[in-house]
Coordinates of C-alpha atoms in Angstrom, one line a residue:
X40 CA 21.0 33.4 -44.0
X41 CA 24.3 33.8 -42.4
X42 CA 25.0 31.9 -39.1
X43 CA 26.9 34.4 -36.8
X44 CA 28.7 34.7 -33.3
X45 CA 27.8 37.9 -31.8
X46 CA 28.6 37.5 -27.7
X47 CA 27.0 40.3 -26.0
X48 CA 26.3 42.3 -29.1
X49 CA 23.7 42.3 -31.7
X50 CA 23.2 45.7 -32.9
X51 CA 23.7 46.8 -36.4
X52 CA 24.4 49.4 -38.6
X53 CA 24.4 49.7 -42.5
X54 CA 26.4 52.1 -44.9
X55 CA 29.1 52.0 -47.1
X56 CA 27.7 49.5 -49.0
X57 CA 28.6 47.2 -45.8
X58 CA 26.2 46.2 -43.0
X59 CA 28.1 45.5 -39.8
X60 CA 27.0 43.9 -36.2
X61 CA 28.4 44.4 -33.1
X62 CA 30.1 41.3 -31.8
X63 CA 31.3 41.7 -28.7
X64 CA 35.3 40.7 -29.5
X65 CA 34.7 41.8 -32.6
X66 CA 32.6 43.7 -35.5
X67 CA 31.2 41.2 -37.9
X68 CA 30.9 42.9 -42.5
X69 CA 28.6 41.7 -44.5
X70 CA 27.3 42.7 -47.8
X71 CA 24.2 44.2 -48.8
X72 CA 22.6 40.4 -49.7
X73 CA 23.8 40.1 -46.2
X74 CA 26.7 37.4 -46.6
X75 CA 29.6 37.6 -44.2
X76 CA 32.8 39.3 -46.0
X77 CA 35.0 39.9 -43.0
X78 CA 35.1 41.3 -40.0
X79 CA 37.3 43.8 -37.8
X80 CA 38.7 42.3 -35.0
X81 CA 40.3 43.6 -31.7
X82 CA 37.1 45.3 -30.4
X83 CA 36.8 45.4 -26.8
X84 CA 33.4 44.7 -26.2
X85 CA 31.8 46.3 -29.3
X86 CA 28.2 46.9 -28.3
X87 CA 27.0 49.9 -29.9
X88 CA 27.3 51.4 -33.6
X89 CA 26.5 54.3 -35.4
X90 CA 27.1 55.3 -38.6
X91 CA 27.3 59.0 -40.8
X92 CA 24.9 60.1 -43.0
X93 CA 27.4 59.5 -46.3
X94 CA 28.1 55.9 -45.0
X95 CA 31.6 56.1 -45.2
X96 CA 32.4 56.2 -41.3
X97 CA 31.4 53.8 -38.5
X98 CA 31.3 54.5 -35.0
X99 CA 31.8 51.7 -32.4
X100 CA 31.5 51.6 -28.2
X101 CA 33.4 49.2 -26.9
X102 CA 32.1 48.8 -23.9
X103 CA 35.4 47.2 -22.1
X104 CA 37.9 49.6 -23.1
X105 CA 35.9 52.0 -22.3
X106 CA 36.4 54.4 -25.7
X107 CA 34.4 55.2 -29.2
X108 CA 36.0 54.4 -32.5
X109 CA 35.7 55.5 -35.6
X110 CA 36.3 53.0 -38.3
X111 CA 36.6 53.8 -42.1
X112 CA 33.9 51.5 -43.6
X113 CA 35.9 51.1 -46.9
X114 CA 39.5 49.6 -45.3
X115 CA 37.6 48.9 -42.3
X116 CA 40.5 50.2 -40.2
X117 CA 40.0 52.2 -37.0
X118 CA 40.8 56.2 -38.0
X119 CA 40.3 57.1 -34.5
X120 CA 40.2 56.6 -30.9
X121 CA 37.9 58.6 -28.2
X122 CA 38.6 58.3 -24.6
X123 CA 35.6 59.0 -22.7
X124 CA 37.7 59.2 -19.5
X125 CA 35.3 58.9 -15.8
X126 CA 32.1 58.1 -18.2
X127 CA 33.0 53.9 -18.6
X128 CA 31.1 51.2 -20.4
X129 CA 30.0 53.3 -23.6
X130 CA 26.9 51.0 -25.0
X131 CA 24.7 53.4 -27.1
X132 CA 25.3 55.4 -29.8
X133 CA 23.7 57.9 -31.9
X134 CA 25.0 60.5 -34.7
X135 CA 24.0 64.0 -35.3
X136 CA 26.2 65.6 -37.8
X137 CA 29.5 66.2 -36.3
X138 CA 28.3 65.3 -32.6
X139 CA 28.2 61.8 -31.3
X140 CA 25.5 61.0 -28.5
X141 CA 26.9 58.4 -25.9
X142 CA 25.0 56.5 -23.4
X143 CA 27.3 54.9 -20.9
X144 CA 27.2 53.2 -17.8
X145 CA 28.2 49.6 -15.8
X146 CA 27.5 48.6 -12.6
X147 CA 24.3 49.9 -12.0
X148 CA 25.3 54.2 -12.5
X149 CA 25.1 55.7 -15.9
X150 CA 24.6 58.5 -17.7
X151 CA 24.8 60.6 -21.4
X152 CA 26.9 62.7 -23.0
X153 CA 28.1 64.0 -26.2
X154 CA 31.4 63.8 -28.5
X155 CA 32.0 66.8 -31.1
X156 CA 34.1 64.7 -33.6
X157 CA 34.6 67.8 -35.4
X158 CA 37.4 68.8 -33.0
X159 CA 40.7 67.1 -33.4
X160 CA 40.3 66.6 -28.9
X161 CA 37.1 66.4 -28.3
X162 CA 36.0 66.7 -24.3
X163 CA 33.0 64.6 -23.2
X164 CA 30.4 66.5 -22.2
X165 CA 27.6 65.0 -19.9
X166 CA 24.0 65.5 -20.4
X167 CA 22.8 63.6 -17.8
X168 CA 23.7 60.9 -14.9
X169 CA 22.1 58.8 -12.8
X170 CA 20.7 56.2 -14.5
X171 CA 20.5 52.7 -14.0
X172 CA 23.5 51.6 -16.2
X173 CA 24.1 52.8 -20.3
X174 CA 20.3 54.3 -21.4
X175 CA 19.4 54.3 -25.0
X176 CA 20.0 57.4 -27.0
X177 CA 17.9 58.5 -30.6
X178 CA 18.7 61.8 -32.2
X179 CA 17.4 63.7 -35.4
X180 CA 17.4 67.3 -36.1
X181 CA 16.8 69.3 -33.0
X182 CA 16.0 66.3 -30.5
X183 CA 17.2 64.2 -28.4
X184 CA 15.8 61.2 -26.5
X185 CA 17.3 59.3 -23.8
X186 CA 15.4 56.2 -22.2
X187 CA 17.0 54.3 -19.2
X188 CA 16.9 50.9 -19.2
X189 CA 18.0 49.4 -16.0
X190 CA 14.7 50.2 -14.1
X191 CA 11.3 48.4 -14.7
X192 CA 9.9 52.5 -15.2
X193 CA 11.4 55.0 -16.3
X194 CA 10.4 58.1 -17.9
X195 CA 12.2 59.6 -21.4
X196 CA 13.6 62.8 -21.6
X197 CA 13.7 65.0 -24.5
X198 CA 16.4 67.5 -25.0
X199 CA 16.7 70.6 -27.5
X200 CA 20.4 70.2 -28.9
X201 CA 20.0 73.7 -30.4
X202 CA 21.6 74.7 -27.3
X203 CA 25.3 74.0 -26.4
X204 CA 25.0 71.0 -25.4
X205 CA 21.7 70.7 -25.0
X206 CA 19.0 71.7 -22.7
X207 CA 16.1 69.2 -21.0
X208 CA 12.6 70.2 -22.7
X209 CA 10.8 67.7 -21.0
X210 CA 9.8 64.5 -19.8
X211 CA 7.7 61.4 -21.6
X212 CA 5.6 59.9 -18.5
X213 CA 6.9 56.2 -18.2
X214 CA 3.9 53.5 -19.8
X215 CA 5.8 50.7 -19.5
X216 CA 8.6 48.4 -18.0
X217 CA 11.8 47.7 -19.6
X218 CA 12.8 50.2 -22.3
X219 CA 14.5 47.7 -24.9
X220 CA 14.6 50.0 -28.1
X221 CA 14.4 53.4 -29.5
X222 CA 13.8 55.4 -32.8
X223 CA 13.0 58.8 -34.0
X224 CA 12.2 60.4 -37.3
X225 CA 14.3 62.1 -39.4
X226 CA 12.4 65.4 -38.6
X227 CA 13.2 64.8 -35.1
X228 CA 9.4 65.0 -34.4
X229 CA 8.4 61.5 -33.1
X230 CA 9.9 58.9 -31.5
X231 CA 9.1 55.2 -31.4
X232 CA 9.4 52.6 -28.0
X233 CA 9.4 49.7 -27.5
X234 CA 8.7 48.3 -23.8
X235 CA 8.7 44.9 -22.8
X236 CA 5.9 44.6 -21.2
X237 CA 3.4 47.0 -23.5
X238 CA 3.0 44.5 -25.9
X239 CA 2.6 47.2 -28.5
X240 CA 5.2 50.2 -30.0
X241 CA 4.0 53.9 -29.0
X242 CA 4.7 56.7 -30.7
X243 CA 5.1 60.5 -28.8
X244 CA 5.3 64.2 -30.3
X245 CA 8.8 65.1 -29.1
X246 CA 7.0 68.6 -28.8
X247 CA 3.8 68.1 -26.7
X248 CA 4.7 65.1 -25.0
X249 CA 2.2 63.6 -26.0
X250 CA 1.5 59.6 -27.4
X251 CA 0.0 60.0 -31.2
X252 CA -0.5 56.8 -32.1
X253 CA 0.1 53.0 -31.2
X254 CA 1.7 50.6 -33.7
X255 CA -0.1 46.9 -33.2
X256 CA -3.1 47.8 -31.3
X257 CA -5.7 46.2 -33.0
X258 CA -3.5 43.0 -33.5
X259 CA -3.1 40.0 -31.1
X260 CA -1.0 40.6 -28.3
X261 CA 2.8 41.5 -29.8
X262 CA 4.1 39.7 -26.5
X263 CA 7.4 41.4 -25.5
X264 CA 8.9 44.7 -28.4
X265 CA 12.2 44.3 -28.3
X266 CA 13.5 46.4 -31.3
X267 CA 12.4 48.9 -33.4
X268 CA 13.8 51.3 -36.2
X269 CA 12.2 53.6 -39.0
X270 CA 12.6 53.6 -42.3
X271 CA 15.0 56.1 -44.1
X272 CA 12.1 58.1 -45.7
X273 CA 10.1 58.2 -42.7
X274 CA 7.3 56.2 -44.3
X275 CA 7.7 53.3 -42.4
X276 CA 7.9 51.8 -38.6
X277 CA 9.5 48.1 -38.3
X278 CA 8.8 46.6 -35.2
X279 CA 10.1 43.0 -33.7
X280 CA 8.8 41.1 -30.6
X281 CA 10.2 38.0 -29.1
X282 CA 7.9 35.3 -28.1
X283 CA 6.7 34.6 -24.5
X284 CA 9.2 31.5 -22.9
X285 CA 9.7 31.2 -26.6
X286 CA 7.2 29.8 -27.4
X287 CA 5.1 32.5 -29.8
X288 CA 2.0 32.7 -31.9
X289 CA 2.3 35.2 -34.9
X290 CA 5.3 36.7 -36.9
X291 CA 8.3 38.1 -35.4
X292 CA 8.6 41.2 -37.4
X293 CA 5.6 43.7 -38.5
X294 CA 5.8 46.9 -40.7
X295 CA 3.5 49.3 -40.4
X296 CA 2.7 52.4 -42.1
X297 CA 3.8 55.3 -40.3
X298 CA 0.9 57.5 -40.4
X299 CA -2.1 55.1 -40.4
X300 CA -0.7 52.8 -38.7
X301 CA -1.6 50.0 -40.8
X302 CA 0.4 46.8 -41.2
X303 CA 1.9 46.2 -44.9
X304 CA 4.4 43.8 -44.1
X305 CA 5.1 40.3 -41.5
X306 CA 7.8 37.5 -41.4
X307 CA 9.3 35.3 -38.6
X308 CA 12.0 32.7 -39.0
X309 CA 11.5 29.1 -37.3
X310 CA 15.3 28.8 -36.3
X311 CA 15.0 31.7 -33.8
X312 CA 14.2 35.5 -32.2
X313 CA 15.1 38.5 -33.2
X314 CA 17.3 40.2 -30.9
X315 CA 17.2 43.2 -28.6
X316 CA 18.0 46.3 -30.5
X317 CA 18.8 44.7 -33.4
X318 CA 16.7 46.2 -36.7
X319 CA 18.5 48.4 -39.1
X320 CA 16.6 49.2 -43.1
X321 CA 19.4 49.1 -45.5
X322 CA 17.6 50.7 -48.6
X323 CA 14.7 48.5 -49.6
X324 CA 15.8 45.6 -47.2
X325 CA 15.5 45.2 -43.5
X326 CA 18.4 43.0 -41.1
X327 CA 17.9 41.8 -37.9
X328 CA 19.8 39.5 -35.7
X329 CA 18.2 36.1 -35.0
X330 CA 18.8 34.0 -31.7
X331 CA 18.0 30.3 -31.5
X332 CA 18.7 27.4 -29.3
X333 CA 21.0 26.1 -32.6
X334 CA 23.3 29.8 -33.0
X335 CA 22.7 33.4 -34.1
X336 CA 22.0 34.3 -37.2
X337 CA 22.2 37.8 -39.7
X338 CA 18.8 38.0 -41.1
X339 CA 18.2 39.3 -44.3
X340 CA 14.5 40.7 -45.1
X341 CA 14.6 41.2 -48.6
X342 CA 12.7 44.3 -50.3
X343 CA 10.1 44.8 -47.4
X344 CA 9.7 48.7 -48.0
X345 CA 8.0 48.1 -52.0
X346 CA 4.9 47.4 -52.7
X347 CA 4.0 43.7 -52.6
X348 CA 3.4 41.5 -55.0
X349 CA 1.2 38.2 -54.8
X350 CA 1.4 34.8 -56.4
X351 CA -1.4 32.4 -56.8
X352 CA -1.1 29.0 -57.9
X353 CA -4.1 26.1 -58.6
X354 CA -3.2 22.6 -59.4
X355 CA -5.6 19.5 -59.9
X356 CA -7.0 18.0 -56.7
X357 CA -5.0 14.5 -57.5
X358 CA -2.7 13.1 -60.3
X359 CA -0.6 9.9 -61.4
X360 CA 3.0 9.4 -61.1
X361 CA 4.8 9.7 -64.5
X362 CA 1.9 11.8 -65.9
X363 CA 1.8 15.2 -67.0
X364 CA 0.2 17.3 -63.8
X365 CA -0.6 21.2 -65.0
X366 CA -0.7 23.6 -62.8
X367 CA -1.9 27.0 -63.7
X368 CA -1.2 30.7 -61.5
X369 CA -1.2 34.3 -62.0
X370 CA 1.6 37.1 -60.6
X371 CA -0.3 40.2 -59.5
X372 CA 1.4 43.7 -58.4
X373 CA -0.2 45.4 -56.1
X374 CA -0.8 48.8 -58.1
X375 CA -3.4 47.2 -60.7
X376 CA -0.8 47.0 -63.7
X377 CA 0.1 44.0 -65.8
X378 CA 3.5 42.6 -64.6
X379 CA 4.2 41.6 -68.1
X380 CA 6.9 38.8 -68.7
X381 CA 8.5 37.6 -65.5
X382 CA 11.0 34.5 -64.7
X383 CA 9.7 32.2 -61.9
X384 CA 11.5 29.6 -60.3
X385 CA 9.6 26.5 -59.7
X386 CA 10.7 23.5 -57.2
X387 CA 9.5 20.5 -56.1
X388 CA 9.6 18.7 -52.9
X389 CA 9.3 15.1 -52.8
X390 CA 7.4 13.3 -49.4
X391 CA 10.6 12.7 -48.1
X392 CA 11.7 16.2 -48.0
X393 CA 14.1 15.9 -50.8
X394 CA 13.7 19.4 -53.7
X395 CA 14.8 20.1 -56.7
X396 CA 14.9 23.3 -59.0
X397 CA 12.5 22.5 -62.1
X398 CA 12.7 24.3 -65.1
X399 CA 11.6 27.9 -64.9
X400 CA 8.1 29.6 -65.9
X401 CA 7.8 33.2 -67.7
X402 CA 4.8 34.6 -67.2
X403 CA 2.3 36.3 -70.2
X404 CA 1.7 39.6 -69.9
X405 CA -1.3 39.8 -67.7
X406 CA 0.8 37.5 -65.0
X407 CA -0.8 34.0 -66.1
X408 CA 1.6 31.5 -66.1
X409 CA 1.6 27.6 -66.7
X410 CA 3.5 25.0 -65.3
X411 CA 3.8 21.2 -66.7
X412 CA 5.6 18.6 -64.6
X413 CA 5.6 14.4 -64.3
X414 CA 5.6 13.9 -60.4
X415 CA 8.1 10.6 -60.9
X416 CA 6.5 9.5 -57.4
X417 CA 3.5 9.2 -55.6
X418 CA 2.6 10.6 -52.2
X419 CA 2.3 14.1 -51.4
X420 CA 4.4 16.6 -54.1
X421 CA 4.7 19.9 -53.2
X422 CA 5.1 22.5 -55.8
X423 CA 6.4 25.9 -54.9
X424 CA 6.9 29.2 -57.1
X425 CA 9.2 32.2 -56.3
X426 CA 9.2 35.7 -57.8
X427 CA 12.6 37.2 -57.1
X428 CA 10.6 40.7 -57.9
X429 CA 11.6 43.9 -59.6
X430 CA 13.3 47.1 -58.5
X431 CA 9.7 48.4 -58.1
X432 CA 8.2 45.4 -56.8
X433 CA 8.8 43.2 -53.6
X434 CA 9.5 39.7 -54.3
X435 CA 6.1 37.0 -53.1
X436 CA 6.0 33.4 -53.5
X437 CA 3.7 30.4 -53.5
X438 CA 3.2 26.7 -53.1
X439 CA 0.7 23.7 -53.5
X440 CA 0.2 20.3 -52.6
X441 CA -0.8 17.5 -54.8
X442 CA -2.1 14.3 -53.7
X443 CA 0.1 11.7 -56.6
X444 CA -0.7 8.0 -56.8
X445 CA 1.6 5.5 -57.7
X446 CA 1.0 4.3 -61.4
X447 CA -0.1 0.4 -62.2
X448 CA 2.3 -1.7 -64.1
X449 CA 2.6 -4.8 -65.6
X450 CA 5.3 -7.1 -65.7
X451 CA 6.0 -10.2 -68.0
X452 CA 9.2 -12.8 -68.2
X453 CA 10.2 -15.4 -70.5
X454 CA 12.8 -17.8 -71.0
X455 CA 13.0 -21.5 -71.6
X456 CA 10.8 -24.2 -70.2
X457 CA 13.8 -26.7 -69.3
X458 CA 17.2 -26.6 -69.3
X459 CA 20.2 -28.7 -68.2
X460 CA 21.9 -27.8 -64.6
X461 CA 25.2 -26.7 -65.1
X462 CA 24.0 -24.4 -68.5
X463 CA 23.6 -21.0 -68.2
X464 CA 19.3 -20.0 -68.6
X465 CA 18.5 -16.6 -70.1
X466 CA 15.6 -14.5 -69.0
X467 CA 13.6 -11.8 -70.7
X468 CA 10.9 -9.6 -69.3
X469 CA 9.2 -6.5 -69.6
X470 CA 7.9 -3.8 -67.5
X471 CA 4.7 -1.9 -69.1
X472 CA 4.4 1.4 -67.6
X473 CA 1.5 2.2 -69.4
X474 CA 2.8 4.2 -72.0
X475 CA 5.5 7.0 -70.4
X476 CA 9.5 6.0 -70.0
X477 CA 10.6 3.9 -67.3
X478 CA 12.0 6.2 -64.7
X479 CA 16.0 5.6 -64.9
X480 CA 17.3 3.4 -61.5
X481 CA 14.3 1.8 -61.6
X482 CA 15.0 -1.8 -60.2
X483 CA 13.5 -5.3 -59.8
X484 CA 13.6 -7.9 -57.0
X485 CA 14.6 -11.0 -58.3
X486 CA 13.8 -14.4 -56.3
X487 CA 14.9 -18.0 -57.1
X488 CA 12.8 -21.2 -55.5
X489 CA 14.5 -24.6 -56.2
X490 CA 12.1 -27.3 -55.5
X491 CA 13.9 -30.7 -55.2
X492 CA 12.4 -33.9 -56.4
X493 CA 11.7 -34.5 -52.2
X494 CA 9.4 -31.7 -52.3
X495 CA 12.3 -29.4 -50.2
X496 CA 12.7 -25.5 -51.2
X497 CA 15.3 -23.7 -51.7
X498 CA 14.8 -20.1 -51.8
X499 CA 17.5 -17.1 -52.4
X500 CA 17.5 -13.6 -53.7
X501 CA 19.4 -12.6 -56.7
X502 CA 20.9 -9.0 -57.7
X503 CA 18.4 -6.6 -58.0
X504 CA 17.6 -6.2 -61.8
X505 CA 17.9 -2.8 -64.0
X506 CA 15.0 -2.0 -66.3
X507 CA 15.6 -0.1 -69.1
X508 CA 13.8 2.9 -70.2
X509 CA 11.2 0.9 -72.9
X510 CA 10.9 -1.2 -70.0
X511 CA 13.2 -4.2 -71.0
X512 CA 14.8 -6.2 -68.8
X513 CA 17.1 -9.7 -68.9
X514 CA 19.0 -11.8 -66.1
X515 CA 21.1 -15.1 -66.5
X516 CA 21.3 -18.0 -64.1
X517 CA 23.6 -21.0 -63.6
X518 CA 21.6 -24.0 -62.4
X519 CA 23.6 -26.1 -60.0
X520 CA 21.3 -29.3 -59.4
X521 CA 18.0 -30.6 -61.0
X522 CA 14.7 -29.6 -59.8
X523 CA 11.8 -27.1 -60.7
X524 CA 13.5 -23.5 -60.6
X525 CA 11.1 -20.7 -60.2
X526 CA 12.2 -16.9 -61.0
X527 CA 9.8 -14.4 -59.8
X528 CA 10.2 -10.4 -60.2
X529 CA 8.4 -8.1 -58.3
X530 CA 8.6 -4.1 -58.4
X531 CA 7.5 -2.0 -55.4
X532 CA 8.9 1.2 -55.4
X533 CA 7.8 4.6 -54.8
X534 CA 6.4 5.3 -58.6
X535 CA 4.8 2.1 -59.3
X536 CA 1.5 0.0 -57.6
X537 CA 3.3 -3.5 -56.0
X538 CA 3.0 -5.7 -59.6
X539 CA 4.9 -9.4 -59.2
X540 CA 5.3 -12.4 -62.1
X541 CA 7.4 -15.5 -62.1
X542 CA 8.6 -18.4 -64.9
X543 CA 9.3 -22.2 -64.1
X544 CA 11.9 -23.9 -65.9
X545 CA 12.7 -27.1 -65.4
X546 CA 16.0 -28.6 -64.6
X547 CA 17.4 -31.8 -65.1
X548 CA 20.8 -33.5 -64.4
X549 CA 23.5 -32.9 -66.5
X550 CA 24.2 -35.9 -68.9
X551 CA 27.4 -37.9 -67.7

């Protein structure tokens, strides 16, 4: 997920290849995986975009300087420059062949009008005024549909563009407050709100007038729609929300089918919300524009229009540290058919947080799979499994948690029973781990007590000692003065149960 700057923009358009988000200053280009790849500078308040059919040519209000641009999304370079004149503050966009549909509007007056970019001069021509500041615009085919957004209520009027320029056919009763998104069908039939405080998105005949179904109705409370958009073969509806004083229960985004009306599809993101008019399908995948209290972020939803695919994983209830844990799953696809060999990446997450990329499974044909790992700690492991799916299949992943206790070990050390101070004392020991390899780094505590002929102790702690992987170990000590040295060695360390031992050697003065 990219981290962005966006000011007061946020809405995005794909094409070309590219996928590209008003920025305010700026117009930020991403690829189609949705990393950031440049971005065209010297926008004046870049707020709306649009983009033709063919992808190869963006259109941009910039709010401030009070024009539409069109930018060629291959060199990214602006081709050309239309000055709306009286109409200021251009904000919404929308593309109908060779005509562009503007809603403009600052300081509380506003209206829509219309741009034929087929003409070298094109002269605005206004739809409609009077509204509270730049209302949203949605076009396809025949219709167009124009919602103001400045006013708590506020009806939406449908015009035929059959006529030159178009011609009112009527008026959608207002059912809610604070129009924050718009979308229509291809076939210019239906179009989709979404109202702040309906807590659902409707859907209205663009002929009778008429709701004809409700996206989200039979769902918990979607708290506050702020964006919507539908998918390029009509199939789907893609609705966000953004959570009440942030603070939500439930995913941000939902996809639904359009014509039942059933919901295929949810995801939210922990870093943030999705953004007001900010959803845009780019083929399979769906972008948004996440805000959070740590930046804003480009959102990348991969493969949400293909059918899903599940993964199950089981593992036991418990296992040992060092010891082979199995763990057994299954990939499924959601028409009935056998997935055949797939590549699954498997991780593991230590209790502290820290993962790492195991080696990946392939699954059989009838999507069983088996996974064998040695936990090298105990504690809680958590094993997760990914399927980056198929160009037929949308990608699904998996995790479980197994409960890992430390393994017992034993620990021995030898070395001579007396010794002369001044002469150097070797020590041997080993660590039995119960049959599997010590775990490389794995260290021991070393401790020295000198007990004088007084009865006075002397205790100090030595460099920690390596173990080898069969478990050998050795250390050397210089003894300064006569007494009783004790060397004790204890292990406590995330693998292993606490195991201690110690040797006495005794240490008399040095002959003169």
């Amino acid at each position: 997920m990219a981290q962005i700057t966006i000011g007061a923009g946020g809405d995005i358009a794909t094409g070309g290849g590219k996928v590209f988000v008003a920025a305010d200053s700026r117009i930020i280009v991403a690829d189609q995986r949705g990393a950031i790849t440049g971005e065209i500078a010297g926008m004046s308040g870049a707020v709306g975009l649009a983009m033709t059919t063919d992808g190869t040519r963006l259109y941009a209000a910039l709010r401030d300087s009070h024009q539409v641009v069109a930018i060629d999304t291959a060199t990214l370079n602006v081709t050309r420059s239309f000055d709306l004149g009286a109409n200021s503050c251009p904000a919404n966009l929308a593309l109908s062949g060779d005509r562009l549909w503007v809603g403009y509007g600052c300081g509380g007056s506003g209206g829509a009008l219309v741009l034929d970019t087929s003409e070298a001069a094109p002269v605005p021509v206004r739809i409609r005024t009077g509204f509270h500041g730049s209302p949203r615009v949605a076009v396809a085919a025949d219709t167009l549909v124009v919602g103001d957004v400045g006013i708590s209520n506020a009806d939406l009027l449908v015009y035929d563009i059959n006529a030159d320029p178009a011609t009112l056919r009527g008026e959608i009763p207002s059912n809610g407050s604070y129009l924050r998104d718009l979308a229509i069908t291809s076939d210019g039939s239906t179009v989709v709100t979404a109202f702040e405080d309906r807590f659902v998105f409707d859907a209205w005949s663009t002929r009778s007038l008429a709701k004809v179904r409700t996206y989200g109705a039979d769902e918990a409370p979607l708290q506050y729609p702020v964006s919507v958009a539908i998918s390029p073969d009509g199939a789907h509806i893609a609705g966000a929300i953004a959570p009440t004083f942030r603070n939500q229960i439930g995913p941000d985004i939902g996809l639904y089918e359009t014509e039942s009306g059933s919901k295929v599809y949810a995801n939210d993101h922990s870093i943030g919300w999705v953004a007001i008019n900010s959803l845009a399908f780019s083929g399979n995948d769906l972008f948004a524009v996440l805000t959070g209290y740590n930046g804003t972020y480009l959102w990348r939803m991969e493969g949400v229009l293909l059918p899903a695919s599940t993964l199950n994983v089981d593992a036991p209830s418990g296992g040992t540290a060092l010891d082979p844990l199995r763990l057994t799953g299954r990939l499924n696809v959601t028409d009935g058919s056998e997935p055949g060999p797939q590549t699954l990446t498997v991780t593991r997450q230590l209790p502290d947080g820290t993962s790492a990329t195991l080696a990946d499974a392939t699954t059989a044909e009838d999507g069983t799979f088996e996974i064998t790992d040695a936990p090298p700690i105990g504690g809680q492991i958590k094993y997760g499994v990914t399927w980056d799916g198929d160009s037929g299949h949308r990608w699904s992943t998996a995790s479980v948690t197994v409960a890992v206790t430390k393994r017992q070990a034993s620990l021995s050390l030898s070395g001579p029973q007396s010794s002369v101070a001044g002469k150097k004392i070797q020590l041997n020991g080993m660590l039995d781990a119960g049959g599997p390899a010590v775990p490389s780094g794995t260290r021991l505590t070393v401790v020295r007590t000198v007990t004088a002929q007084d009865g006075t102790q002397v205790t100090s702690q030595l460099e920690p000692e390596a173990v080898a992987g069969d478990g050998s170990f050795s250390f050397a000590d210089v003894p300064e003065h006569r007494g009783q040295y004790t060397y004790s060695i204890s292990l406590s360390d995330g693998t292993f149960l606490p195991a201690q031992t110690s040797h006495d050697v005794a240490v008399r003065g040095a002959q003169g």
